[in-house]
Tab-separated table of C-alpha atoms in Angstrom:
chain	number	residue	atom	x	y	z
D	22	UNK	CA	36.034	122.794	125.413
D	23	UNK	CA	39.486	123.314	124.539
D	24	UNK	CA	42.267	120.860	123.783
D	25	UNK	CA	44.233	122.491	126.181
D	26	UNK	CA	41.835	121.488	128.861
D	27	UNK	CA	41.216	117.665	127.711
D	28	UNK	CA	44.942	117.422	127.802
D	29	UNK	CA	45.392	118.660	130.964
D	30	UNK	CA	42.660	116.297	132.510
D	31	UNK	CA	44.344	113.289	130.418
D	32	UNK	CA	47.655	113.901	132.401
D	33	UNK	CA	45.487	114.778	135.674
D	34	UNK	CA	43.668	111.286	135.766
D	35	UNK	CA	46.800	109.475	134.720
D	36	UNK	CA	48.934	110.698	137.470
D	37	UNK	CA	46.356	110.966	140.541
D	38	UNK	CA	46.759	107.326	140.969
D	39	UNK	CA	50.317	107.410	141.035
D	40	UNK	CA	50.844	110.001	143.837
D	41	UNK	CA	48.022	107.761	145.516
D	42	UNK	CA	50.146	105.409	145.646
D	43	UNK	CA	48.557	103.350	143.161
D	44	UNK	CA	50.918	101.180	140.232
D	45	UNK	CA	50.146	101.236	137.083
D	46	UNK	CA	49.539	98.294	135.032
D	47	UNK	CA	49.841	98.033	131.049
D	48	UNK	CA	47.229	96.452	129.208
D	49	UNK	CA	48.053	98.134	125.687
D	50	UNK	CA	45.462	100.886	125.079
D	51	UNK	CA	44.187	100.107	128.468
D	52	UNK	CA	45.579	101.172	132.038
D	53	UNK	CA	44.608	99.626	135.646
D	54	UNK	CA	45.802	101.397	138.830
D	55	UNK	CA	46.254	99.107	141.533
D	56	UNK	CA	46.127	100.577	145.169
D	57	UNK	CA	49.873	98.957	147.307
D	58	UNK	CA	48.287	98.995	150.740
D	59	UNK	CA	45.422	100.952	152.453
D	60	UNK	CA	43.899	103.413	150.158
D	61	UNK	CA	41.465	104.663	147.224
D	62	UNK	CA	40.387	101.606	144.987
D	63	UNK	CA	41.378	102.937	141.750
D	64	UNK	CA	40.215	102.444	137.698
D	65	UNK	CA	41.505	101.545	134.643
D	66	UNK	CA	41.420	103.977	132.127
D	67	UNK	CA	42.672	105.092	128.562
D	68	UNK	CA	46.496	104.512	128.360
D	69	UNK	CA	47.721	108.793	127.417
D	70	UNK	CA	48.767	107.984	123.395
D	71	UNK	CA	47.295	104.757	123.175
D	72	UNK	CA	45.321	103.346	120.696
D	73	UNK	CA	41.238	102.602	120.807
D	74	UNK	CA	40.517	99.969	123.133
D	75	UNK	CA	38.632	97.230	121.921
D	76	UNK	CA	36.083	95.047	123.844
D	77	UNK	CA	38.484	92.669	124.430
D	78	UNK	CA	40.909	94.707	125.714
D	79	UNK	CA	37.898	95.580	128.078
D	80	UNK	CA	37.841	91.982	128.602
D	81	UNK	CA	41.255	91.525	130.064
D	82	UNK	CA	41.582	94.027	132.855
D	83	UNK	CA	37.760	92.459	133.521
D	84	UNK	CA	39.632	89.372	134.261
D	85	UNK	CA	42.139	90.752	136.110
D	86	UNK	CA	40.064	93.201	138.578
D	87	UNK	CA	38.561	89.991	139.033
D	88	UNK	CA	41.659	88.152	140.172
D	89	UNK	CA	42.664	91.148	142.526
D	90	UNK	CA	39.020	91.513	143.726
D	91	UNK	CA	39.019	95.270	143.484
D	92	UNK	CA	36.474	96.829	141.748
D	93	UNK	CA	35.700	97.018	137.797
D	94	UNK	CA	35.950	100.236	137.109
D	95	UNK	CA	36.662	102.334	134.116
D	96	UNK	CA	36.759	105.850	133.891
D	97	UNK	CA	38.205	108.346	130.914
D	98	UNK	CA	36.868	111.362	129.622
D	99	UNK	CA	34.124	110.923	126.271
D	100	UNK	CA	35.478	113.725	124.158
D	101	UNK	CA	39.351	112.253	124.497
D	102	UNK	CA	38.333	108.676	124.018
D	103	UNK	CA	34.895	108.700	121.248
D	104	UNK	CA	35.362	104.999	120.663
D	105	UNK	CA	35.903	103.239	124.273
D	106	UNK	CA	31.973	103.707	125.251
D	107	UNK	CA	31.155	100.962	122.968
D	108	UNK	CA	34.136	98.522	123.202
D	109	UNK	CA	32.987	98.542	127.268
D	110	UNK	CA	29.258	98.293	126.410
D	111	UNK	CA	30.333	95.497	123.702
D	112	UNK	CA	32.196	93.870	126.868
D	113	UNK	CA	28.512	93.547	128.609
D	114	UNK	CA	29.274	96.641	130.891
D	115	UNK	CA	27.086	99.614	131.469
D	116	UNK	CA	27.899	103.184	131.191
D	117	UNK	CA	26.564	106.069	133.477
D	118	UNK	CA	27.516	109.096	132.316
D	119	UNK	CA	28.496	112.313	134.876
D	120	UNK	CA	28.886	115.761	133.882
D	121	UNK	CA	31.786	117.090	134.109
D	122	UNK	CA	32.445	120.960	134.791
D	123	UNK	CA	35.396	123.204	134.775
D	124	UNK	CA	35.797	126.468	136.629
D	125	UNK	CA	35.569	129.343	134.065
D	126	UNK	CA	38.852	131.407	134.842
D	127	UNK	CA	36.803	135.180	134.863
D	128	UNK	CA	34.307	134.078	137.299
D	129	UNK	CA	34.305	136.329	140.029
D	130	UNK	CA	34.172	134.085	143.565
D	131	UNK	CA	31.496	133.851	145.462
D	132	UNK	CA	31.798	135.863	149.019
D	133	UNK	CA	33.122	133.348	151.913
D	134	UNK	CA	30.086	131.567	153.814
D	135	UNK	CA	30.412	132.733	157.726
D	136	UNK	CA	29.941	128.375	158.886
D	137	UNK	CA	31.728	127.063	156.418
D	138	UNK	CA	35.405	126.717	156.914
D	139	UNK	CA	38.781	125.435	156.148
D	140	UNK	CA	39.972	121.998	157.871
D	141	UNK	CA	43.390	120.794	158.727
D	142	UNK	CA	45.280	117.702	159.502
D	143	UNK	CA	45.163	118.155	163.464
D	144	UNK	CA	41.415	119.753	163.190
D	145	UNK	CA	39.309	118.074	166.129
D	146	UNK	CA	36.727	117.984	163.771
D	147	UNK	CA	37.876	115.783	160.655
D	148	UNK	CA	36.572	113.049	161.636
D	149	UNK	CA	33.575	114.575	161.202
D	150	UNK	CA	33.896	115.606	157.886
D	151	UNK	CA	35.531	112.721	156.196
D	152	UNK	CA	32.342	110.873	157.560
D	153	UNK	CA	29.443	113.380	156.702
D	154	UNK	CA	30.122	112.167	152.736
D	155	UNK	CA	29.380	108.940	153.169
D	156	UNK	CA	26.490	109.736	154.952
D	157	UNK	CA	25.185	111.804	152.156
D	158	UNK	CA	25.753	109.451	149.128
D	159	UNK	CA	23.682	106.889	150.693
D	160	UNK	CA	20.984	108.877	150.240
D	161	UNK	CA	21.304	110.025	146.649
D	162	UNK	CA	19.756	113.291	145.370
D	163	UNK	CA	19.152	116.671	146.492
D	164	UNK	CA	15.774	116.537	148.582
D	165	UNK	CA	16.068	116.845	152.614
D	166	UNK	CA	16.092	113.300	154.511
D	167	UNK	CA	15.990	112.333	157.901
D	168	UNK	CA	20.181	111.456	158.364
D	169	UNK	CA	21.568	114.272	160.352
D	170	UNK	CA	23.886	115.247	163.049
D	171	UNK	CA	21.920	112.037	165.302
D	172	UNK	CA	22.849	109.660	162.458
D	173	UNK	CA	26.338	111.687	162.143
D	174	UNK	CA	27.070	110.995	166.025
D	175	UNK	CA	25.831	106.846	165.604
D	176	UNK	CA	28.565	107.098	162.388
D	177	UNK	CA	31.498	108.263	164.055
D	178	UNK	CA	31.280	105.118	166.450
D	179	UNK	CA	32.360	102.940	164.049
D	180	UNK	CA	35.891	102.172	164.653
D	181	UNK	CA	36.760	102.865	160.247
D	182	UNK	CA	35.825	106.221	160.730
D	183	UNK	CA	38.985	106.956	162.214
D	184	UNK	CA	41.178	105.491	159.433
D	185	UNK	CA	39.595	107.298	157.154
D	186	UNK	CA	40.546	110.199	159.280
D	187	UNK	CA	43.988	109.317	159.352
D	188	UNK	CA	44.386	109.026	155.398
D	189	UNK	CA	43.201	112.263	155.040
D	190	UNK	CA	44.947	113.667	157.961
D	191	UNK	CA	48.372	112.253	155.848
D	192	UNK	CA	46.982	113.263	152.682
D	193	UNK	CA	46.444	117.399	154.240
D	194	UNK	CA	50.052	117.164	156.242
D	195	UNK	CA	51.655	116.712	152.549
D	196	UNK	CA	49.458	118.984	150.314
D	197	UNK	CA	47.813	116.059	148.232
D	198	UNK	CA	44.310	117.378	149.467
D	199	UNK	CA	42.590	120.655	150.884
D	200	UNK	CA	39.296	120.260	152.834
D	201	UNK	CA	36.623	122.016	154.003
D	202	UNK	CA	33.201	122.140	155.756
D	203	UNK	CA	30.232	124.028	157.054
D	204	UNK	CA	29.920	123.829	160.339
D	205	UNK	CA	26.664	125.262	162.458
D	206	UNK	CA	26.584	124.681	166.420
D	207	UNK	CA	29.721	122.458	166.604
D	208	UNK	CA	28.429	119.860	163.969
D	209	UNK	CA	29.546	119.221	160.227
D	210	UNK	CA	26.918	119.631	157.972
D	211	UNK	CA	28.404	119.311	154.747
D	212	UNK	CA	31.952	118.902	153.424
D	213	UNK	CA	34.285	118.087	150.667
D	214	UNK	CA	37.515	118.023	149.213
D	215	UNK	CA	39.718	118.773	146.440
D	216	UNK	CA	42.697	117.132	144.959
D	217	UNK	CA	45.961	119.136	143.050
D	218	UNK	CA	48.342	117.449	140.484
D	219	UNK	CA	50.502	120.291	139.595
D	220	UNK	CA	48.378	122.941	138.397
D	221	UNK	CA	44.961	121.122	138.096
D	222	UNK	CA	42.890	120.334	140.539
D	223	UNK	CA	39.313	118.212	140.900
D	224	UNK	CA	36.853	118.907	143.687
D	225	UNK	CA	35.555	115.560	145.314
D	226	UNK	CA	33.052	113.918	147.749
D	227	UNK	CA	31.132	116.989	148.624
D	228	UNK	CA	28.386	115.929	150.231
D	229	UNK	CA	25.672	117.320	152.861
D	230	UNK	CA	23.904	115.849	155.658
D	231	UNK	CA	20.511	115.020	154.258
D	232	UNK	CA	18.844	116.567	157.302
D	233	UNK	CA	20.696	119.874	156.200
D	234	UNK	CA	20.483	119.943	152.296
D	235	UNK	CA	18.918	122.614	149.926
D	236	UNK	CA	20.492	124.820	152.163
D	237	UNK	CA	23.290	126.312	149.933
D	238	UNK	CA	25.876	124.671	152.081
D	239	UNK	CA	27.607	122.463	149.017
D	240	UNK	CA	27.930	124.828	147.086
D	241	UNK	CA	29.604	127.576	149.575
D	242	UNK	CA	31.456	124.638	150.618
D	243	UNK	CA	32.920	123.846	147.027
D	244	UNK	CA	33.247	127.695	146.647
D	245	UNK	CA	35.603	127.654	149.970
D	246	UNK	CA	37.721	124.395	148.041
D	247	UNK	CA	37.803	126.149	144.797
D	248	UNK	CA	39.413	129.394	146.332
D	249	UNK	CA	42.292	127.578	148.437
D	250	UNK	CA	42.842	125.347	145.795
D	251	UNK	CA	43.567	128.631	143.004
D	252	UNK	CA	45.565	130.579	146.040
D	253	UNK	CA	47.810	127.639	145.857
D	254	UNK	CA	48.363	127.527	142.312
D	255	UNK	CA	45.829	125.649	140.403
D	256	UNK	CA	44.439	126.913	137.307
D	257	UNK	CA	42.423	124.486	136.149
D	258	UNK	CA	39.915	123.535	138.843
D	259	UNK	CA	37.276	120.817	137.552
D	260	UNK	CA	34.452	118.337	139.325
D	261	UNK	CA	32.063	115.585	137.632
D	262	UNK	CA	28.381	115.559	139.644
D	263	UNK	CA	27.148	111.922	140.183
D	264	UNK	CA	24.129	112.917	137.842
D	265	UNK	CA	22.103	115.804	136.295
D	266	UNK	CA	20.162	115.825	139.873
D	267	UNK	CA	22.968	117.083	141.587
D	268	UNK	CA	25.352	119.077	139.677
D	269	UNK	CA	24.624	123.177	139.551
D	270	UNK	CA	22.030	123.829	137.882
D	271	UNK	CA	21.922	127.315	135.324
D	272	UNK	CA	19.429	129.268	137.599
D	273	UNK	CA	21.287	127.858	140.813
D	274	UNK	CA	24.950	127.432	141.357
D	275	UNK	CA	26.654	126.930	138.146
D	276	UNK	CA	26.220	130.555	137.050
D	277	UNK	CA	26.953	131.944	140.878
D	278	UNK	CA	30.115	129.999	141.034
D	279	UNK	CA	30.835	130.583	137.418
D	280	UNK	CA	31.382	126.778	136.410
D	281	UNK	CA	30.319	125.969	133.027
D	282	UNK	CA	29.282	122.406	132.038
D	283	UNK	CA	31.057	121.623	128.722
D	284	UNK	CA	31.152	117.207	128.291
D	285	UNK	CA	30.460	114.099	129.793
D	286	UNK	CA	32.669	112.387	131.642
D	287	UNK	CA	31.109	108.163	131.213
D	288	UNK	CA	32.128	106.007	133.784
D	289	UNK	CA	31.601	102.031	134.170
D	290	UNK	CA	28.765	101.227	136.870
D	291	UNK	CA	28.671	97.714	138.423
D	292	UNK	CA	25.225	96.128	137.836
D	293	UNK	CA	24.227	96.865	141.845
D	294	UNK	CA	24.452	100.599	141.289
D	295	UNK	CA	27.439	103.298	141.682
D	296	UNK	CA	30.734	103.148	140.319
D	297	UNK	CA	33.066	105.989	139.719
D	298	UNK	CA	34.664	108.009	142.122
């Protein structure tokens, strides 16, 4: 890993709020984004030049995600911040750790997958894939399940569904996202997205139908993402897998798509599970 890299995650994570439309507030070595309005619930992380937090630093945004009643979350990255594990472990947190990968730059791409495709704002089927996620993390892990394009079409009743669609749609209209999905008879199967800040961009909430996994659909999926996202600039293109279950594996997709797995990224998990992003 390079500092180049770890520098240009730092400013990454520390702006992605921002253009969210999240403000930031200072706790000294600490940072919370709060979400104005409708939107992604956001963390608090490392403030970029700060000093080590200590556990009560920790303490104090704890108190104050408490008062807003959004979620206590911390996120940074463990090589650029060594010391803030233990000051949030000290605080009585716990820490699940994600890998985190970055696109190597001379990986050749992988050939486009004939069902999976690029979706747009005004696509009649986003509403589809900003639902198939959802559907996918609540059944962790890479095995087939029973939730497929049946529990898909019981989802898309609920009446959320379609403000979900229409912060995406916004987010596509003005370039702050790319999405894609694989698609087979009509239905969503799998889908994701990735997010730019200048020239770096992370690859988020790809997730397949469980009916529909092992498949090869998430990863052509976050091949399709990964390809838009360098056409429109980005040159460093990075995701975090929600554990070693699911992120590509050597003999699988990490050496096809030419990703290379080089830290961890620890993130704060509330005591019921989850956490992160």
């Amino acid at each position: 890993m390079t500092e180049t890299i770890l520098a240009a995650l730092e400013r990454y994570y520390d702006t992605v709020p921002r253009v969210g439309g999240a403000r930031g507030e200072d706790f000294g070595p600490l940072t919370l984004f709060v979400q104005e309005g409708d939107g992604w619930a956001y963390y608090a992380r490392p403030t970029p030049g700060g000093s080590g937090a200590t556990a009560a630093d920790v303490r104090k945004v704890l108190e104050r995600q408490r008062e807003l009643k959004v979620p206590e979350s911390f996120e940074w990255v463990a090589e650029s911040s060594p010391s803030l594990r233990a000051a949030v472990e000290a605080a009585g947190l716990h820490v699940h750790a994600h890998p985190l990968m970055v696109l190597d730059a001379t990986a050749e791409p992988l050939p486009p997958h004939p069902e999976v495709r690029l979706i747009g704002a005004d696509d009649p089927l986003l509403r589809a894939a900003v639902t198939v996620p959802a559907l996918a993390f609540a059944a962790p892990g890479t095995a087939p399940g029973e939730a497929g394009p049946a529990a898909l079409a019981r989802a898309l009743e609920d009446p959320q569904t379609r403000a979900r669609r229409d912060r995406v749609a916004a987010m596509l209209r003005e370039g702050r996202t790319g999405m894609a999905a694989a698609v087979r008879d009509g239905v969503v199967l799998c889908s994701g997205q990735y997010n730019p800040v200048g020239d770096v961009a992370e690859v988020v909430g790809v997730g397949t139908l469980p009916a529909a996994r092992r498949q090869g659909l998430a990863l052509a999926v976050t091949a399709a993402l990964v390809a838009q996202a360098r056409q429109r600039g980005a040159r460093t293109v990075f995701l975090s897998a929600g554990d070693e279950d699911v992120r590509p594996g050597p003999r699988r997709g990490r050496r096809r798509a030419g990703r290379r797995r080089y830290g961890w990224w620890p993130v704060r998990a509330p005591g019921r599970g989850g956490g992160g992003r």
